[in-house]
Backbone as JSON, one array per atom type, in Angstrom:
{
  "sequence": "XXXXXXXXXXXXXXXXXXXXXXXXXXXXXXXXXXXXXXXXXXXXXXXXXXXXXXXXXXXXXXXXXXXXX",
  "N": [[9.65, -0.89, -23.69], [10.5, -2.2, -20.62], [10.58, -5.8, -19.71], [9.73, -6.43, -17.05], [8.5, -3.77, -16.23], [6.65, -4.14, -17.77], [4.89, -6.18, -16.89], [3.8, -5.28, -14.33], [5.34, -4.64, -12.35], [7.68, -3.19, -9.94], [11.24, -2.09, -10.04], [12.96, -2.85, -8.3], [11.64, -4.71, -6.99], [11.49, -7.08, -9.35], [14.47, -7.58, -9.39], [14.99, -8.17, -6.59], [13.14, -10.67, -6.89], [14.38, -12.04, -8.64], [17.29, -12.26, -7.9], [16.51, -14.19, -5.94], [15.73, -16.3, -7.16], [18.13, -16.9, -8.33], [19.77, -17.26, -6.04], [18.6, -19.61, -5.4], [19.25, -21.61, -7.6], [22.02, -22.23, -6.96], [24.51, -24.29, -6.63], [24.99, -26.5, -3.36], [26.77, -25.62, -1.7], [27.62, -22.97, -2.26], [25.34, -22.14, -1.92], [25.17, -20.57, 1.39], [26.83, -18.95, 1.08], [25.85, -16.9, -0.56], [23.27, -16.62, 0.46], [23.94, -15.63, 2.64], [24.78, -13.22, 2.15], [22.87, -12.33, 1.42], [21.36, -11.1, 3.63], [20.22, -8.48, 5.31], [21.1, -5.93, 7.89], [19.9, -3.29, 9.87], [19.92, -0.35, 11.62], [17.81, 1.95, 13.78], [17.67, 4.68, 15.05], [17.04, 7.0, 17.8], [17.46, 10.46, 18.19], [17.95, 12.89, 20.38], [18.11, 16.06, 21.0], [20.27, 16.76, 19.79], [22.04, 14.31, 20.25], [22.77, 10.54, 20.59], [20.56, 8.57, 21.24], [21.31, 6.12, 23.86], [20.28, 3.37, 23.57], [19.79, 2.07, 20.87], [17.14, 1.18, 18.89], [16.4, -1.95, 17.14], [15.28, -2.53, 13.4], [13.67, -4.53, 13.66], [12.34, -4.33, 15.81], [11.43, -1.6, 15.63], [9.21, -2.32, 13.45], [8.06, -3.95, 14.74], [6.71, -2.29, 16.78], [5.85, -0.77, 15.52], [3.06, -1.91, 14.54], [1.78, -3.02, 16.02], [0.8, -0.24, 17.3]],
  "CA": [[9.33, -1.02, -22.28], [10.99, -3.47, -20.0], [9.15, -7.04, -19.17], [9.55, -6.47, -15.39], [7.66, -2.9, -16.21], [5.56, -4.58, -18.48], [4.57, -7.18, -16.07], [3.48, -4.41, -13.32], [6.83, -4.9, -10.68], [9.2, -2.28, -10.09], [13.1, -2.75, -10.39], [13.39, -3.52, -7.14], [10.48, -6.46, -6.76], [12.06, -7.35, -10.07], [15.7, -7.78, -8.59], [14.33, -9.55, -5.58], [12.81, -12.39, -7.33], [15.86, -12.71, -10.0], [18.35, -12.48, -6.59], [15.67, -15.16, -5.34], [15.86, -17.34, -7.88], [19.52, -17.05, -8.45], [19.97, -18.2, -4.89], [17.63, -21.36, -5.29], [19.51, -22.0, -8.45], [23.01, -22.07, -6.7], [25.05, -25.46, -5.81], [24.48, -26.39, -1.92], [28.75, -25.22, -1.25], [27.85, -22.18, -2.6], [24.03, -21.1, -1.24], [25.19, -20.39, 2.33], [27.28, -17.46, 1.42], [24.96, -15.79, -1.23], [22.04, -16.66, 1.29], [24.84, -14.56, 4.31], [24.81, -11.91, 1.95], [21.19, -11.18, 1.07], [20.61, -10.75, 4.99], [20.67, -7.59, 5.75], [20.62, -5.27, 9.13], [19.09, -2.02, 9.74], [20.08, 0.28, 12.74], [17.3, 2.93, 13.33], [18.22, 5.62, 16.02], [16.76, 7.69, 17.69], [17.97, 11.3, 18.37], [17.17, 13.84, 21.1], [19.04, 17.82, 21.78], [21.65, 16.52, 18.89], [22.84, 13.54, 20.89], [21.99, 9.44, 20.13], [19.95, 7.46, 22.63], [22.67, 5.44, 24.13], [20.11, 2.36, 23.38], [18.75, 2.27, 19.74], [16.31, 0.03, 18.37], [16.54, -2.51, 15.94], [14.56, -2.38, 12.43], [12.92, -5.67, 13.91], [11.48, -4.06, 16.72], [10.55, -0.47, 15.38], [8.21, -2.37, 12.81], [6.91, -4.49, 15.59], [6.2, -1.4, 17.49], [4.21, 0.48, 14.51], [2.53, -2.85, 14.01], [1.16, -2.86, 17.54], [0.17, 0.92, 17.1]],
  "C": [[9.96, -2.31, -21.76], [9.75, -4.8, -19.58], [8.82, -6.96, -17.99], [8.71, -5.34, -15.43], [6.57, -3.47, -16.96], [4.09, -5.48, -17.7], [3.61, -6.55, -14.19], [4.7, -4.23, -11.99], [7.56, -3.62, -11.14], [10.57, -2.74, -10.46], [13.11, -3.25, -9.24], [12.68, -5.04, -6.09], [11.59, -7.24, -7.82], [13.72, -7.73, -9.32], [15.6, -8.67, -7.73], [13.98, -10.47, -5.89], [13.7, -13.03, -7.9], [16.62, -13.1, -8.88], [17.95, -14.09, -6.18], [15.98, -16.64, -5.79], [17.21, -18.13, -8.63], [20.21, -18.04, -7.33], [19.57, -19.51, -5.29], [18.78, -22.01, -6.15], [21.73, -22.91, -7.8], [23.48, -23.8, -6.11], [24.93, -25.19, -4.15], [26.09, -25.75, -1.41], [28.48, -23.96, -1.35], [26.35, -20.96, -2.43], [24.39, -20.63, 0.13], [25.8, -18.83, 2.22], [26.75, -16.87, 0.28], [23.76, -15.91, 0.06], [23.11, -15.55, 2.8], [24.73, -13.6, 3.38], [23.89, -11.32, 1.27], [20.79, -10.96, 2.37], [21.22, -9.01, 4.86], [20.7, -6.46, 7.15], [20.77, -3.61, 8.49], [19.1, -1.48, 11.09], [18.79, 1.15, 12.85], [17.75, 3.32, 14.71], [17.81, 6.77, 16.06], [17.61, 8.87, 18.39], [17.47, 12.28, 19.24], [18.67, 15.09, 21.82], [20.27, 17.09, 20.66], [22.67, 15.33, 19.75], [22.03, 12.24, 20.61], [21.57, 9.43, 21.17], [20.99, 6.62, 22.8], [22.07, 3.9, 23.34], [19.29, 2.0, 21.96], [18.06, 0.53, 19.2], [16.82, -0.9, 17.09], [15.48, -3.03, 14.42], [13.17, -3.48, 12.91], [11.97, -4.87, 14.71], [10.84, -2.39, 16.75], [9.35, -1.05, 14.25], [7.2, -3.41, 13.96], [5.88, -3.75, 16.69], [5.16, -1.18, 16.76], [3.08, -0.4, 14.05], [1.23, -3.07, 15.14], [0.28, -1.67, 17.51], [-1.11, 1.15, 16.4]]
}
């Protein structure tokens, strides 16, 4: 059995903390662009009659919606 299964985390908690800690670990020249490329964006879009909404939301603000809800 793996330690990260052992430990109760999935692969992907698991990953995240190692990524995490990889970052921290990183000279200051060289955290800015691992720290630019753990950001990530998230389009969501919605769809109506098979055509986009001209104006789609952004991941930020569909969880601030369902948060509200």
């Amino acid at each position: 059995m793996s330690s990260w299964r052992a430990a109760g985390l999935t692969y992907v908690q698991f990953s995240a903390i190692a990524a995490k800690h990889v970052r921290n670990a990183l000279r200051a020249d060289f955290t800015k662009a691992a720290t630019k490329r753990a950001e990530a964006t998230l389009t969501v879009r919605s769809w109506e009659a098979a055509e986009p909404i001209t104006n789609p939301k952004t991941f930020e603000e569909v969880v601030t919606a369902s948060l509200k809800a």
